[in-house]
DNA sequence: CTGAAAGCGCTTACAG
DNA sequence: CTGAAAGCGCTTACAG
């Protein structure tokens, strides 16, 4: 009986073509030992001839000690180089284990993040890596995870007991403020993400703590936070520097898009040599602008790599208590952060 | 009999808990009509109580007219902003259809690309989007695709009959060269990717064609191609500009990483005001450098969006002949491309 | 409106 | 060394 040619061949078809049982095909396809040379050859030929590609879904359905076949990654936005570098680091770790990465952007929307995690669980990813938009574990569908391992990246929601890898944002912010103080600044502003986001809140806290430790005045109109696009940051910072009659002499830009927006605003106002700036996260070509942009680099590729390693360790059955891995780099001085106070 | 609590609940468990048949649970979970209010309620309660999450693998295994649940995307490197923006565009298209994207980087390695496509087919993605490293369809495992739709992105392997979306690289390169000629240049160099890559080859051809059309001399030592990292491009272009005693007065940089490397080299040599430069693909902060970097922008997000739309149209059953979608933008003049010849 | 049986494409557990 | 039967968690096709 002729079968429709368009249908994808199954193990059954290969077995029929090779004149062996289904189980023998399974053995050959999975490189199990103990099949005679002759049968291996016949099966391999049938596989090649029919262009048989095993169905991973069916395979993992019954499989007991399955090695991970895919992992999930939820972040706010892949098109941000910070996250795409993390993804690349993750990919490399996964690749070594013949594992693929299902990734998705949440745009820092709790609802969306929750839906994405749900979708990933439905697809039965072996594990999850999440840059959570929220502190509220409810949104993380934690209960639905069951035995699925989870690693938090660049965040640590309250009262969780999962592995996490992140930049030491508090120490980073303190270092940036201290750097500016060391160069004579007393009037220092802060521009950063909405403090609903874990990392943003730590940075802001670091700013406050460093300012207080140095007994410097904090003015609320020198602190600008929000959930903005790069373009919106340009507009926001234009207003920030324009309206203040008593401007800060230096600012901390607590995220790569914030830095870009701020630098653009400073240039438009012709203030790039007047107001000192240190940015968190390195930005491309920051060294070729005048003055060069001083930054505290993050190591996104390394963050992704480490998160991946932690996840796979759990998948390999590690039972150690939750690990909290912190990364911190040194400030790269390029000029903008070393400008003296303009008044 | 007590079951282990760690095991993920199945439809069977929900049925038992709700005191209904498996099929009724299936009906409720899939929002099928014709189940009594009473049973819907009992099933919903059991689902919530057990935190049941359906298994997408099992669901799609038997499902006949399944709507796509995941698509695959193969590119050279997610950490390149060009590709991560494409991915984001794809994601948005997929999101509207409750579809997830499995993506992976090939590093322009044919062998790796082939393995990735094979892995995606094994996972039975509904369709594929590929930025192919190669012209050789053999590496694309085309035969293994069977009925799985494929859309080529930023490339068009020889003799294929698939949908494709890409930048008009030939016209783009011609436009860049013409722009430089218009500003008085006759000695124009070309820096770009290895011409084994489809898009790179078209750009180089565009350069040759535009130079020939203008009857300008082409010197092979003014053409530098290769498969290099951004860092390597800085080194390569340092050498390029340093060694030539008869330097070109202008260059075309045919890719974002090439542009970055070249600009850095020009600045290190202090030649940024001597040698004109137009880059393909916009680069972040290119407007704030002195001189500003003139570019021919690409529209990666739009490329991803369109490729996604084409793929889903096929998945919806469209039978039209293969579509070839070409995008082209206008040059953004910022200074570097409008410098007069230095001799 | 509800459910028992067969099947999707594989693996497991067992028998020869 | 090889294979027939049962099962993974669902959907389909059918019966009541």
Tab-separated table of C-alpha atoms in Angstrom, chain B:
chain	number	residue	atom	x	y	z
B	1	UNK	CA	-2.657	4.534	46.741
B	2	UNK	CA	-0.455	7.521	47.424
B	3	UNK	CA	1.431	8.824	44.418
B	4	UNK	CA	4.741	10.654	44.770
B	5	UNK	CA	3.925	14.345	45.105
B	6	UNK	CA	6.872	15.462	43.033
B	7	UNK	CA	5.489	13.942	39.860
B	8	UNK	CA	3.890	16.462	37.578
B	9	UNK	CA	0.111	15.907	37.447
B	10	UNK	CA	-1.352	14.618	34.200
B	11	UNK	CA	-4.760	14.920	32.650
B	12	UNK	CA	-5.501	11.540	34.238
B	13	UNK	CA	-4.816	12.968	37.712
B	14	UNK	CA	-7.086	15.921	37.048
B	15	UNK	CA	-9.818	13.591	35.812
B	16	UNK	CA	-9.584	11.470	38.960
B	17	UNK	CA	-9.586	14.524	41.208
B	18	UNK	CA	-12.607	15.991	39.465
B	19	UNK	CA	-14.397	12.679	39.184
B	20	UNK	CA	-14.821	12.921	35.411
B	21	UNK	CA	-13.361	11.190	32.410
B	22	UNK	CA	-10.052	12.101	30.825
B	23	UNK	CA	-11.832	13.312	27.725
B	24	UNK	CA	-13.896	15.784	29.717
B	25	UNK	CA	-10.739	17.303	31.156
B	26	UNK	CA	-9.353	17.559	27.637
B	27	UNK	CA	-12.528	19.347	26.553
B	28	UNK	CA	-12.352	21.853	29.387
B	29	UNK	CA	-8.617	22.499	29.072
B	30	UNK	CA	-9.012	23.158	25.349
B	31	UNK	CA	-12.078	25.343	25.799
B	32	UNK	CA	-14.248	23.067	23.699
B	33	UNK	CA	-17.922	23.879	23.752
B	34	UNK	CA	-20.607	21.589	25.065
B	35	UNK	CA	-19.492	20.751	28.593
B	36	UNK	CA	-21.958	21.393	31.397
B	37	UNK	CA	-21.292	24.293	33.736
B	38	UNK	CA	-21.019	21.904	36.628
B	39	UNK	CA	-18.262	19.772	35.119
B	40	UNK	CA	-16.350	22.793	33.821
B	41	UNK	CA	-16.275	24.115	37.354
B	42	UNK	CA	-15.123	20.850	38.896
B	43	UNK	CA	-12.391	20.404	36.306
B	44	UNK	CA	-11.193	23.998	36.667
B	45	UNK	CA	-10.962	23.533	40.403
B	46	UNK	CA	-8.955	20.349	40.053
B	47	UNK	CA	-6.647	22.029	37.530
B	48	UNK	CA	-5.998	24.907	39.914
B	49	UNK	CA	-5.627	22.706	42.951
B	50	UNK	CA	-3.200	20.285	41.319
B	51	UNK	CA	-1.539	23.110	39.372
B	52	UNK	CA	-1.931	21.113	36.216
B	53	UNK	CA	-0.002	22.349	33.178
B	54	UNK	CA	-0.728	20.428	29.963
B	55	UNK	CA	2.165	18.767	28.161
B	56	UNK	CA	2.636	20.482	24.810
B	57	UNK	CA	4.708	17.578	23.485
B	58	UNK	CA	1.971	15.044	24.076
B	59	UNK	CA	-0.655	17.454	22.822
B	60	UNK	CA	1.006	18.087	19.459
B	61	UNK	CA	1.986	14.457	18.961
B	62	UNK	CA	-1.492	13.319	18.029
B	63	UNK	CA	-2.890	16.716	17.052
B	64	UNK	CA	-3.772	17.013	13.385
B	65	UNK	CA	-4.439	20.640	12.570
B	66	UNK	CA	-2.055	21.998	15.179
B	67	UNK	CA	-1.431	25.698	15.158
B	68	UNK	CA	2.310	26.389	15.192
B	69	UNK	CA	3.709	26.233	18.688
B	70	UNK	CA	7.355	27.072	18.020
B	71	UNK	CA	9.540	28.230	15.144
B	72	UNK	CA	13.293	28.023	14.701
B	73	UNK	CA	15.764	30.790	13.903
B	74	UNK	CA	19.355	30.182	12.861
B	75	UNK	CA	21.749	33.111	12.514
B	76	UNK	CA	25.485	33.629	12.863
B	77	UNK	CA	25.616	35.372	16.243
B	78	UNK	CA	22.844	36.660	18.550
B	79	UNK	CA	25.236	38.944	20.356
B	80	UNK	CA	25.525	41.072	17.204
B	81	UNK	CA	22.853	43.793	17.595
B	82	UNK	CA	21.870	43.338	13.971
B	83	UNK	CA	20.752	39.773	14.658
B	84	UNK	CA	19.269	40.358	18.098
B	85	UNK	CA	17.059	43.065	16.592
B	86	UNK	CA	15.972	40.644	13.881
B	87	UNK	CA	15.188	38.113	16.606
B	88	UNK	CA	13.135	40.676	18.453
B	89	UNK	CA	11.130	41.405	15.310
B	90	UNK	CA	10.533	37.700	14.818
B	91	UNK	CA	9.539	37.303	18.435
B	92	UNK	CA	6.873	39.974	18.101
B	93	UNK	CA	5.352	38.240	15.098
B	94	UNK	CA	5.457	34.890	16.862
B	95	UNK	CA	4.067	36.321	20.056
B	96	UNK	CA	0.864	37.391	18.362
B	97	UNK	CA	0.336	33.697	17.587
B	98	UNK	CA	1.299	32.334	20.993
B	99	UNK	CA	4.354	30.876	19.380
B	100	UNK	CA	7.868	30.696	20.851
B	101	UNK	CA	11.196	31.066	19.049
B	102	UNK	CA	14.038	28.565	19.304
B	103	UNK	CA	17.137	30.440	18.204
B	104	UNK	CA	20.776	29.504	17.803
B	105	UNK	CA	24.054	30.955	16.553
B	106	UNK	CA	26.069	29.201	13.875
B	107	UNK	CA	29.145	31.459	13.868
B	108	UNK	CA	28.936	31.150	10.090
B	109	UNK	CA	30.104	27.561	10.382
B	110	UNK	CA	28.417	25.352	7.779
B	111	UNK	CA	28.787	22.210	9.826
B	112	UNK	CA	27.315	23.839	12.883
B	113	UNK	CA	24.483	25.397	10.907
B	114	UNK	CA	23.553	22.011	9.533
B	115	UNK	CA	23.534	20.474	13.010
B	116	UNK	CA	21.339	23.272	14.327
B	117	UNK	CA	18.785	22.876	11.557
B	118	UNK	CA	18.757	19.147	12.196
B	119	UNK	CA	18.189	19.771	15.923
B	120	UNK	CA	15.312	22.103	15.163
B	121	UNK	CA	13.679	19.577	12.861
B	122	UNK	CA	14.031	16.944	15.587
B	123	UNK	CA	12.110	19.228	17.879
B	124	UNK	CA	9.503	19.574	15.141
B	125	UNK	CA	9.420	23.340	14.938
B	126	UNK	CA	6.543	24.479	12.747
B	127	UNK	CA	8.866	26.456	10.493
B	128	UNK	CA	12.377	27.812	10.093
B	129	UNK	CA	14.021	31.155	9.455
B	130	UNK	CA	17.638	30.942	8.416
B	131	UNK	CA	20.394	33.445	7.817
B	132	UNK	CA	22.515	30.943	5.963
B	133	UNK	CA	26.271	30.946	6.247
B	134	UNK	CA	26.436	29.008	3.055
B	135	UNK	CA	25.152	28.892	-0.492
B	136	UNK	CA	25.306	25.136	-0.517
B	137	UNK	CA	21.826	23.827	0.137
B	138	UNK	CA	23.387	20.566	1.228
B	139	UNK	CA	24.289	22.196	4.526
B	140	UNK	CA	20.756	23.311	5.005
B	141	UNK	CA	19.504	19.754	5.343
B	142	UNK	CA	16.843	20.822	2.864
B	143	UNK	CA	15.743	17.259	2.230
B	144	UNK	CA	15.090	16.735	5.909
B	145	UNK	CA	12.703	19.679	6.006
B	146	UNK	CA	9.931	17.844	4.149
B	147	UNK	CA	6.848	19.984	4.527
B	148	UNK	CA	8.389	22.366	7.071
B	149	UNK	CA	8.295	25.895	5.634
B	150	UNK	CA	11.538	27.842	5.473
B	151	UNK	CA	12.222	31.529	4.978
B	152	UNK	CA	15.680	32.815	4.112
B	153	UNK	CA	16.722	35.990	5.858
B	154	UNK	CA	19.391	38.292	4.420
B	155	UNK	CA	20.497	35.604	2.003
B	156	UNK	CA	19.364	33.647	-1.058
B	157	UNK	CA	21.196	30.391	-1.600
B	158	UNK	CA	21.473	29.356	-5.226
B	159	UNK	CA	18.539	27.697	-6.946
B	160	UNK	CA	16.262	27.683	-3.970
B	161	UNK	CA	12.530	28.197	-4.132
B	162	UNK	CA	11.836	29.562	-0.690
B	163	UNK	CA	10.572	32.916	0.510
B	164	UNK	CA	13.297	35.397	1.350
B	165	UNK	CA	13.619	38.809	2.947
B	166	UNK	CA	16.776	40.836	2.806
B	167	UNK	CA	18.435	44.183	2.423
B	168	UNK	CA	19.248	45.058	-1.179
B	169	UNK	CA	22.968	44.756	-0.568
B	170	UNK	CA	24.056	45.342	-4.138
B	171	UNK	CA	22.089	48.560	-4.486
B	172	UNK	CA	23.227	49.567	-1.016
B	173	UNK	CA	26.899	49.181	-1.838
B	174	UNK	CA	26.406	51.048	-5.106
B	175	UNK	CA	24.708	53.873	-3.199
B	176	UNK	CA	27.566	54.091	-0.700
B	177	UNK	CA	30.242	54.202	-3.397
B	178	UNK	CA	28.225	56.707	-5.441
B	179	UNK	CA	27.862	58.889	-2.359
B	180	UNK	CA	31.633	58.996	-1.926
B	181	UNK	CA	32.200	59.690	-5.617
B	182	UNK	CA	29.721	62.547	-5.424
B	183	UNK	CA	31.904	64.058	-2.730
B	184	UNK	CA	34.906	63.996	-5.018
B	185	UNK	CA	36.543	60.678	-4.199
B	186	UNK	CA	38.211	58.546	-6.860
B	187	UNK	CA	40.351	56.331	-4.669
B	188	UNK	CA	37.856	54.258	-2.714
B	189	UNK	CA	38.576	51.169	-0.636
B	190	UNK	CA	36.307	48.370	0.533
B	191	UNK	CA	36.334	46.621	3.897
B	192	UNK	CA	33.913	43.799	4.514
B	193	UNK	CA	33.056	40.239	5.440
B	194	UNK	CA	34.361	37.174	3.742
B	195	UNK	CA	32.661	36.886	0.371
B	196	UNK	CA	31.697	33.314	1.153
B	197	UNK	CA	28.736	34.935	2.863
B	198	UNK	CA	25.900	35.816	0.528
B	199	UNK	CA	25.276	39.373	1.675
B	200	UNK	CA	28.998	40.174	1.762
B	201	UNK	CA	29.466	38.938	-1.772
B	202	UNK	CA	26.639	41.135	-3.057
B	203	UNK	CA	28.107	44.160	-1.339
B	204	UNK	CA	31.532	43.551	-2.816
B	205	UNK	CA	29.965	43.093	-6.233
B	206	UNK	CA	28.097	46.363	-5.784
B	207	UNK	CA	31.374	48.078	-4.972
B	208	UNK	CA	33.060	46.662	-8.081
B	209	UNK	CA	30.122	47.549	-10.295
B	210	UNK	CA	29.860	51.115	-9.016
B	211	UNK	CA	33.612	51.652	-9.386
B	212	UNK	CA	33.598	50.265	-12.909
B	213	UNK	CA	30.558	52.286	-13.900
B	214	UNK	CA	32.373	55.411	-12.770
B	215	UNK	CA	35.508	54.185	-14.559
B	216	UNK	CA	37.508	54.439	-11.372
B	217	UNK	CA	40.588	52.327	-10.732
B	218	UNK	CA	40.222	49.324	-8.440
B	219	UNK	CA	43.288	48.272	-6.522
B	220	UNK	CA	43.231	44.871	-4.887
B	221	UNK	CA	45.186	46.199	-1.882
B	222	UNK	CA	42.330	48.622	-1.307
B	223	UNK	CA	39.945	45.717	-0.862
B	224	UNK	CA	40.124	43.879	2.420
B	225	UNK	CA	37.714	41.073	3.243
B	226	UNK	CA	37.734	38.425	5.903
B	227	UNK	CA	35.842	36.682	8.604
B	228	UNK	CA	36.976	38.699	11.608
B	229	UNK	CA	35.835	39.711	15.085
B	230	UNK	CA	35.416	43.439	15.902
B	231	UNK	CA	38.778	43.431	17.685
B	232	UNK	CA	40.451	41.761	14.732
B	233	UNK	CA	38.943	44.372	12.436
B	234	UNK	CA	40.655	47.135	14.394
B	235	UNK	CA	44.007	45.422	13.956
B	236	UNK	CA	43.331	44.642	10.321
B	237	UNK	CA	42.278	48.184	9.451
B	238	UNK	CA	45.194	49.687	11.404
B	239	UNK	CA	47.446	47.720	9.113
B	240	UNK	CA	45.314	48.572	6.098
B	241	UNK	CA	45.699	52.311	6.584
B	242	UNK	CA	49.209	52.189	7.940
B	243	UNK	CA	50.952	50.158	5.300
B	244	UNK	CA	49.465	51.676	2.179
B	245	UNK	CA	51.709	54.469	1.014
B	246	UNK	CA	49.047	55.273	-1.503
B	247	UNK	CA	46.016	55.088	0.715
B	248	UNK	CA	42.486	55.358	-0.624
B	249	UNK	CA	40.894	58.710	0.293
B	250	UNK	CA	37.641	57.003	1.240
B	251	UNK	CA	36.390	53.596	2.322
B	252	UNK	CA	33.173	51.644	2.455
B	253	UNK	CA	32.759	49.603	5.652
B	254	UNK	CA	30.331	46.868	4.747
B	255	UNK	CA	29.123	45.654	8.170
B	256	UNK	CA	28.563	47.107	11.653
B	257	UNK	CA	31.557	45.421	13.333
B	258	UNK	CA	33.771	46.416	10.412
B	259	UNK	CA	32.657	50.030	10.773
B	260	UNK	CA	33.431	50.032	14.489
B	261	UNK	CA	36.865	48.513	13.949
B	262	UNK	CA	37.650	50.902	11.127
B	263	UNK	CA	36.533	54.013	12.982
B	264	UNK	CA	38.659	52.982	15.949
B	265	UNK	CA	41.673	52.466	13.713
B	266	UNK	CA	41.206	55.833	11.994
B	267	UNK	CA	41.045	57.581	15.359
B	268	UNK	CA	44.142	55.796	16.612
B	269	UNK	CA	46.002	56.915	13.507
B	270	UNK	CA	44.536	60.427	13.713
B	271	UNK	CA	43.127	60.022	10.222
B	272	UNK	CA	39.426	60.425	11.045
B	273	UNK	CA	39.262	63.805	9.288
B	274	UNK	CA	41.440	62.703	6.366
B	275	UNK	CA	39.718	59.556	5.178
B	276	UNK	CA	36.032	59.508	4.301
B	277	UNK	CA	33.944	56.577	5.510
B	278	UNK	CA	30.448	55.263	4.919
B	279	UNK	CA	29.299	52.243	6.890
B	280	UNK	CA	26.563	49.719	6.208
B	281	UNK	CA	24.206	49.281	9.144
B	282	UNK	CA	23.742	51.993	11.728
B	283	UNK	CA	25.950	51.977	14.809
B	284	UNK	CA	25.020	53.232	18.250
B	285	UNK	CA	26.420	56.702	19.076
B	286	UNK	CA	27.750	57.054	15.541
B	287	UNK	CA	26.250	60.547	15.584
B	288	UNK	CA	28.263	61.728	18.599
B	289	UNK	CA	31.715	60.855	17.315
B	290	UNK	CA	33.670	63.533	15.439
B	291	UNK	CA	33.163	63.418	12.578
B	292	UNK	CA	29.785	61.705	12.786
B	293	UNK	CA	29.678	58.345	11.044
B	294	UNK	CA	27.680	58.387	7.818
B	295	UNK	CA	25.805	55.136	7.347
B	296	UNK	CA	23.354	53.274	5.219
B	297	UNK	CA	21.047	51.931	7.928
B	298	UNK	CA	19.513	48.496	7.763
B	299	UNK	CA	16.182	47.727	9.379
B	300	UNK	CA	16.806	44.534	11.306
B	301	UNK	CA	13.608	44.639	13.344
B	302	UNK	CA	11.616	45.028	10.145
B	303	UNK	CA	13.560	42.212	8.459
B	304	UNK	CA	12.641	39.918	11.340
B	305	UNK	CA	9.033	41.018	11.321
B	306	UNK	CA	8.609	40.476	7.595
B	307	UNK	CA	10.336	37.098	7.625
B	308	UNK	CA	8.027	36.056	10.441
B	309	UNK	CA	4.951	37.224	8.556
B	310	UNK	CA	6.002	35.307	5.458
B	311	UNK	CA	6.586	32.163	7.488
B	312	UNK	CA	3.244	32.338	9.231
B	313	UNK	CA	1.512	32.969	5.934
B	314	UNK	CA	2.962	29.676	4.707
B	315	UNK	CA	1.954	27.980	7.924
B	316	UNK	CA	-1.550	29.278	7.348
B	317	UNK	CA	-1.490	27.383	4.084
B	318	UNK	CA	-0.529	30.039	1.531
B	319	UNK	CA	0.406	28.419	-1.776
B	320	UNK	CA	1.698	31.424	-3.693
B	321	UNK	CA	5.084	31.203	-5.443
B	322	UNK	CA	8.200	32.142	-3.467
B	323	UNK	CA	8.322	35.789	-2.450
B	324	UNK	CA	11.532	37.818	-2.565
B	325	UNK	CA	11.258	40.858	-0.381
B	326	UNK	CA	13.961	43.543	-0.711
B	327	UNK	CA	14.527	46.443	1.681
B	328	UNK	CA	16.640	49.513	1.086
B	329	UNK	CA	17.117	52.674	3.126
B	330	UNK	CA	18.687	56.033	2.373
B	331	UNK	CA	22.153	57.091	3.465
B	332	UNK	CA	22.262	59.093	6.693
B	333	UNK	CA	24.925	61.784	6.237
B	334	UNK	CA	26.689	62.670	9.485
B	335	UNK	CA	30.056	63.951	8.342
B	336	UNK	CA	32.437	61.056	7.803
B	337	UNK	CA	31.004	60.264	4.403
B	338	UNK	CA	31.050	63.862	3.230
B	339	UNK	CA	34.721	64.625	3.882
B	340	UNK	CA	36.497	65.891	0.749
B	341	UNK	CA	39.405	63.899	-0.691
B	342	UNK	CA	42.613	64.623	1.214
B	343	UNK	CA	44.712	64.654	-1.974
